[in-house]
PDB file of C-alpha atoms in Angstrom:
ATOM      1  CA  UNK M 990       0.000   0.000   0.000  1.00  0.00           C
ATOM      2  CA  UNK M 991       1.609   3.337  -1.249  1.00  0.00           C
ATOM      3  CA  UNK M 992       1.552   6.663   1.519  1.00  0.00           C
ATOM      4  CA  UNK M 993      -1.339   8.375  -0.148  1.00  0.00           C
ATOM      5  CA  UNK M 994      -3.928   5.696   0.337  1.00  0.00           C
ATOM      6  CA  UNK M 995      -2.449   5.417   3.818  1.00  0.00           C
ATOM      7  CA  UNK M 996      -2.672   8.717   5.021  1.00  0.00           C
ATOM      8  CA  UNK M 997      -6.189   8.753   3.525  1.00  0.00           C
ATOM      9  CA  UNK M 998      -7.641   6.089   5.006  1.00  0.00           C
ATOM     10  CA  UNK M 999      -5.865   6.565   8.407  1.00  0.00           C
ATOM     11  CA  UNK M1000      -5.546  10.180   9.192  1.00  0.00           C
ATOM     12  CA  UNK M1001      -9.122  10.663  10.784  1.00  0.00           C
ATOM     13  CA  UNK M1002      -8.773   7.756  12.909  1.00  0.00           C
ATOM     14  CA  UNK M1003      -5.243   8.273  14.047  1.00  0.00           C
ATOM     15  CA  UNK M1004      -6.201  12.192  14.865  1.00  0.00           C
ATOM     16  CA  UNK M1005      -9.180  10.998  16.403  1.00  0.00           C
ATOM     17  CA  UNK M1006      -7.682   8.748  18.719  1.00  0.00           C
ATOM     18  CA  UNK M1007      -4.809  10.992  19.634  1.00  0.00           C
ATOM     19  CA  UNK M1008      -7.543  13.739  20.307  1.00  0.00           C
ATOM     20  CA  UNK M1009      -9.207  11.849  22.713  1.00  0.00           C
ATOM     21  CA  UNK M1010      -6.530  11.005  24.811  1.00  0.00           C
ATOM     22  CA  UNK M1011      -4.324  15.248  24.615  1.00  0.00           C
ATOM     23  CA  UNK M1012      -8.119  16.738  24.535  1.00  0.00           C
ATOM     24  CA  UNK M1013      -6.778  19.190  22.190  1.00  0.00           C
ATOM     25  CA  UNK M1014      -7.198  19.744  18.701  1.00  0.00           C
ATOM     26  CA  UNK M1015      -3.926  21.488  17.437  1.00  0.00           C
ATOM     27  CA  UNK M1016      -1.878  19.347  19.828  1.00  0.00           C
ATOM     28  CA  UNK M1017      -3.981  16.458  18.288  1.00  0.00           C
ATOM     29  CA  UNK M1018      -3.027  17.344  15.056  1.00  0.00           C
ATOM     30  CA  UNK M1019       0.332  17.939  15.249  1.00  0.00           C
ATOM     31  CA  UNK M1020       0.684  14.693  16.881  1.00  0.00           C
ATOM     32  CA  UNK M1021      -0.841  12.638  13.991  1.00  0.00           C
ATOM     33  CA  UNK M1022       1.229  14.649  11.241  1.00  0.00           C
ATOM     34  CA  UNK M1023       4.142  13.618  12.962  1.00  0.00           C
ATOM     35  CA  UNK M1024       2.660  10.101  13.058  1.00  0.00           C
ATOM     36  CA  UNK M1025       2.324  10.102   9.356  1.00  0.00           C
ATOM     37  CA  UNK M1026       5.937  11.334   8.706  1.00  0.00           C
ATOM     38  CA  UNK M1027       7.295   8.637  10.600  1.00  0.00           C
ATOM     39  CA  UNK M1028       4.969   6.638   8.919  1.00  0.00           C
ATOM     40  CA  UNK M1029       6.606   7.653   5.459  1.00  0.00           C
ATOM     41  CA  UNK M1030       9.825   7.595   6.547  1.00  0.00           C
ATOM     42  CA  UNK M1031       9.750   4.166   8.294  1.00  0.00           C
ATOM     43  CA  UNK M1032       7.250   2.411   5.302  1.00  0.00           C
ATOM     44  CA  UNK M1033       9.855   0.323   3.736  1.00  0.00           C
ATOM     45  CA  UNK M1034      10.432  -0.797   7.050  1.00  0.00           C
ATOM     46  CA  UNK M1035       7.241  -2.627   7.850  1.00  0.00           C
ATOM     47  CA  UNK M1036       7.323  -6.067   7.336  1.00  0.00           C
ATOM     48  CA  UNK M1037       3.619  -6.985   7.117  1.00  0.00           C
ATOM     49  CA  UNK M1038       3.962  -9.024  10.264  1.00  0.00           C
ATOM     50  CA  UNK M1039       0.897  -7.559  11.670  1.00  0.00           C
ATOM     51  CA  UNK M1040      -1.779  -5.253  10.766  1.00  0.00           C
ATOM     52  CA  UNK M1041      -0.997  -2.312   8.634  1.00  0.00           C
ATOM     53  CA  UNK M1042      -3.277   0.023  11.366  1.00  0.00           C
ATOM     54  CA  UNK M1043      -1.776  -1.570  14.373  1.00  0.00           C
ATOM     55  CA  UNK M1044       1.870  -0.660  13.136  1.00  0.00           C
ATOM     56  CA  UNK M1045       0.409   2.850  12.757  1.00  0.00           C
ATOM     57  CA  UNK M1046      -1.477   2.649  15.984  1.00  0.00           C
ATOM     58  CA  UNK M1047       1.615   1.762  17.841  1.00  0.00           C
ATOM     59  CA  UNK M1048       3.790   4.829  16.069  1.00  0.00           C
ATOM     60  CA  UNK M1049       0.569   7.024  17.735  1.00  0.00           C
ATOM     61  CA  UNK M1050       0.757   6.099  21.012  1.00  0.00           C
ATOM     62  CA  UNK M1051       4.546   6.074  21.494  1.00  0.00           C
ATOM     63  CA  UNK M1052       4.395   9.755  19.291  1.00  0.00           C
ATOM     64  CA  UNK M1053       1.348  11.082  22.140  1.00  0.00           C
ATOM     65  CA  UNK M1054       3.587   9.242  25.134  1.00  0.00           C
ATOM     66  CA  UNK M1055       6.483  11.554  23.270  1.00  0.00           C
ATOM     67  CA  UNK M1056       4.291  14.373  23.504  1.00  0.00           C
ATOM     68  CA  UNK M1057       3.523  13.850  27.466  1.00  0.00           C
ATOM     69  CA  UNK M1058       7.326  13.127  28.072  1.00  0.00           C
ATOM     70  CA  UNK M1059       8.136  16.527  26.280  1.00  0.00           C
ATOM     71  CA  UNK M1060       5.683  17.885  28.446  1.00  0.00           C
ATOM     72  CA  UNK M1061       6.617  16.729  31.824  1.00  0.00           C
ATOM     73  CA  UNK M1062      10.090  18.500  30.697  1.00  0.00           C
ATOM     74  CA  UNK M1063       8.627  21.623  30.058  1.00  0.00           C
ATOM     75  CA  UNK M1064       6.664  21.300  33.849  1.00  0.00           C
ATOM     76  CA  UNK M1065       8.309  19.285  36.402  1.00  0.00           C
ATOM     77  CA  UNK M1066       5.733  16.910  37.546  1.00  0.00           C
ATOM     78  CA  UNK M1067       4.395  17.777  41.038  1.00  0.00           C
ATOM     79  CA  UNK M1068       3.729  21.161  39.640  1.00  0.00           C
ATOM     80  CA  UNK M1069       1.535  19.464  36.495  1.00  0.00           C
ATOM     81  CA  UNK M1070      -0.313  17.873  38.891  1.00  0.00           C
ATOM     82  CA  UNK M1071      -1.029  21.529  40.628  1.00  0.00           C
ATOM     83  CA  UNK M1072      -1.788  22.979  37.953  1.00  0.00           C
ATOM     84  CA  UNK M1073      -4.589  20.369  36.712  1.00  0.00           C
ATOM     85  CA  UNK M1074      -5.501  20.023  40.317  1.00  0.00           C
ATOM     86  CA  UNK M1075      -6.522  23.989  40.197  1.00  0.00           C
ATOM     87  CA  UNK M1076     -10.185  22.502  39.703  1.00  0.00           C
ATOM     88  CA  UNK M1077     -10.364  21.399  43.459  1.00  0.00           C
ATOM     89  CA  UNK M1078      -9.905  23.878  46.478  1.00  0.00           C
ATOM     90  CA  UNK M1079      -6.431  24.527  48.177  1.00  0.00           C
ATOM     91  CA  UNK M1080      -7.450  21.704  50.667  1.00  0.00           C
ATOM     92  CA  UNK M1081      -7.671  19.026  47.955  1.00  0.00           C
ATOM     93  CA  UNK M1082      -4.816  20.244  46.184  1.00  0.00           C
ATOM     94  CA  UNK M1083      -2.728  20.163  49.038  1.00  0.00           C
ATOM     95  CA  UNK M1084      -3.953  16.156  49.649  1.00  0.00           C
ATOM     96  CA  UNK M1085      -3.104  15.029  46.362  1.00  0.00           C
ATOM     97  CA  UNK M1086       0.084  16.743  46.564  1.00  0.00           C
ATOM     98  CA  UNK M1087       0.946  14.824  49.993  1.00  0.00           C
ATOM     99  CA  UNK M1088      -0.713  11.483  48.456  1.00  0.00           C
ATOM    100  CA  UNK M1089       1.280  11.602  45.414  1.00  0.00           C
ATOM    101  CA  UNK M1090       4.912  12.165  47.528  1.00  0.00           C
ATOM    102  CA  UNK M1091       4.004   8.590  49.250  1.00  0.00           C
ATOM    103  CA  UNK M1092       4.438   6.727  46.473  1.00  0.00           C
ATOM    104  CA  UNK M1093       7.502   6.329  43.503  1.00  0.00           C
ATOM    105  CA  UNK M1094       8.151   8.169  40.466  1.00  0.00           C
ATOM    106  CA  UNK M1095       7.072   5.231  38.812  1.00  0.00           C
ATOM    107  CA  UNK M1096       3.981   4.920  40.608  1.00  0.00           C
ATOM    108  CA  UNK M1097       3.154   8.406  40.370  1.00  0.00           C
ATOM    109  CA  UNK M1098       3.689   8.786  36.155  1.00  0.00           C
ATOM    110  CA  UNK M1099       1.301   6.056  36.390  1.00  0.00           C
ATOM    111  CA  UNK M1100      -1.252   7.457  38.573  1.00  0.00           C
ATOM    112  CA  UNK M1101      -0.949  10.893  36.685  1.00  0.00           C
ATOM    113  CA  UNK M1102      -1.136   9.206  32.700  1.00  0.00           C
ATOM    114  CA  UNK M1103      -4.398   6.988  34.247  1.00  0.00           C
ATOM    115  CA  UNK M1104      -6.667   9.494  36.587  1.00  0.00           C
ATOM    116  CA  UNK M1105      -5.467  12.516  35.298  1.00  0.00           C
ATOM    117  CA  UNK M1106      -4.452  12.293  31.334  1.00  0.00           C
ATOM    118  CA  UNK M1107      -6.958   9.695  31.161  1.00  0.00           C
ATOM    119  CA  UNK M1108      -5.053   6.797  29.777  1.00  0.00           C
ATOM    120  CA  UNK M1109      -6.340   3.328  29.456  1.00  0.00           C
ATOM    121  CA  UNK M1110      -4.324   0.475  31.812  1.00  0.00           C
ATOM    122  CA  UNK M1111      -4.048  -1.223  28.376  1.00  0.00           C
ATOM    123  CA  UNK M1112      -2.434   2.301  26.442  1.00  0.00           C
ATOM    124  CA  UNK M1113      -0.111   2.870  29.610  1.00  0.00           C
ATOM    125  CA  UNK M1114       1.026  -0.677  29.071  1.00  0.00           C
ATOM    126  CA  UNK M1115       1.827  -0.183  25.370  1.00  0.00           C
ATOM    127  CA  UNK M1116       3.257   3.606  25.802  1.00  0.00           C
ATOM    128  CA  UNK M1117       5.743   2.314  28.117  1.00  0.00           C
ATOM    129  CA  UNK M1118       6.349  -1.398  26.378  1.00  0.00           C
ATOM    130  CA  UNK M1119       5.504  -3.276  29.703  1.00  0.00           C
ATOM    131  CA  UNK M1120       3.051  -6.232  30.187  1.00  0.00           C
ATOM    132  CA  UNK M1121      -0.410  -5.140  31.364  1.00  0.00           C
ATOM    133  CA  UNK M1122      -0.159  -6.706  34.364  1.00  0.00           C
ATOM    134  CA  UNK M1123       2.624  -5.026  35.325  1.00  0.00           C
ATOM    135  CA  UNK M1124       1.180  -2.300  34.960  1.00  0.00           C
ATOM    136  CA  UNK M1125      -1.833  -2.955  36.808  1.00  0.00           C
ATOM    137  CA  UNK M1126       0.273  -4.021  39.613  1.00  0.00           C
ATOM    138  CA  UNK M1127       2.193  -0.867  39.897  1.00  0.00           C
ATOM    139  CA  UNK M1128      -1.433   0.976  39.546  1.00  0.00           C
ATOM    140  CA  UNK M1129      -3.131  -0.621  42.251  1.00  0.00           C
ATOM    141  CA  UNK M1130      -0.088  -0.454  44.594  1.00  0.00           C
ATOM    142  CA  UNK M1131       0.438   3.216  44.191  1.00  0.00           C
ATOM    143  CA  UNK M1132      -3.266   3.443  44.959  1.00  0.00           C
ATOM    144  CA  UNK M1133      -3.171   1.307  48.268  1.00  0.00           C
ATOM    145  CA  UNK M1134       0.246   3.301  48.872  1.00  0.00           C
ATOM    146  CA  UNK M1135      -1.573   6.531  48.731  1.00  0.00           C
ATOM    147  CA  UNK M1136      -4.465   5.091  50.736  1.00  0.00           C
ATOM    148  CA  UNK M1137      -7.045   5.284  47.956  1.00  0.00           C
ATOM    149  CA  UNK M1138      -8.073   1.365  48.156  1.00  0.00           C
TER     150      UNK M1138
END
């Protein structure tokens, strides 16, 4: 399958899917065009081992885990969580500060990409190339670790 058709059958779904987990349009789209470049650059180099979609799938999520990544540079993390925590009162905000410095960094990207960016267990697990249960495990333990179950 040549680039054009590619892009043309792809595009929508790959910007809609980004878009629903960034919750922005321009980020949303500048996330899938950089999909597709990598996409054309990289095309020789699929070898039709899988799906044609779930190669392209797999380019999205690491190029929106990218995106996150770039962004936790730009903010260090506790203050992210401040700033998205701005919804709740001072009191809250001050809890989920404390709750997130119980638990590791691990934990706490974890935490933050699930309840707060809205990830799927599932998308965490393919973002960051670890088994599902894995991540589960570290999900779950953060939570009792923060006293939330």
């Amino acid at each position: 399958m040549d680039f054009d058709n590619l892009f043309e059958e792809y595009f929508d779904k790959v910007y809609y899917k980004v878009l629903s987990i960034v919750k922005n349009s321009d980020d949303a789209e500048d996330i899938s065009q950089e999909v597709f470049m990598s996409v054309y650059k990289n095309l020789n180099k699929f070898r039709e081992e899988s799906n044609i979609y779930t190669w392209i799938y797999r380019i999205a999520i690491n190029k929106t885990y990218d995106f996150f990544k770039k962004k936790k540079n730009e903010l260090e993390i506790n203050e992210e969580v401040l700033l998205i925590a701005d919804e709740f009162n001072s009191d809250t905000n001050i809890l989920l500060q404390e709750k997130l410095n119980l638990i590791s960094e691990k934990e706490r990207e974890i935490i933050i990409l699930k309840d707060i960016y809205g990830y799927k267990l599932k998308e965490i697990a393919d973002m960051k190339n670890i088994n599902l249960s894995t991540v589960k495990s570290i999900y779950y333990k953060a939570l009792k670790d923060m006293g939330g179950e």
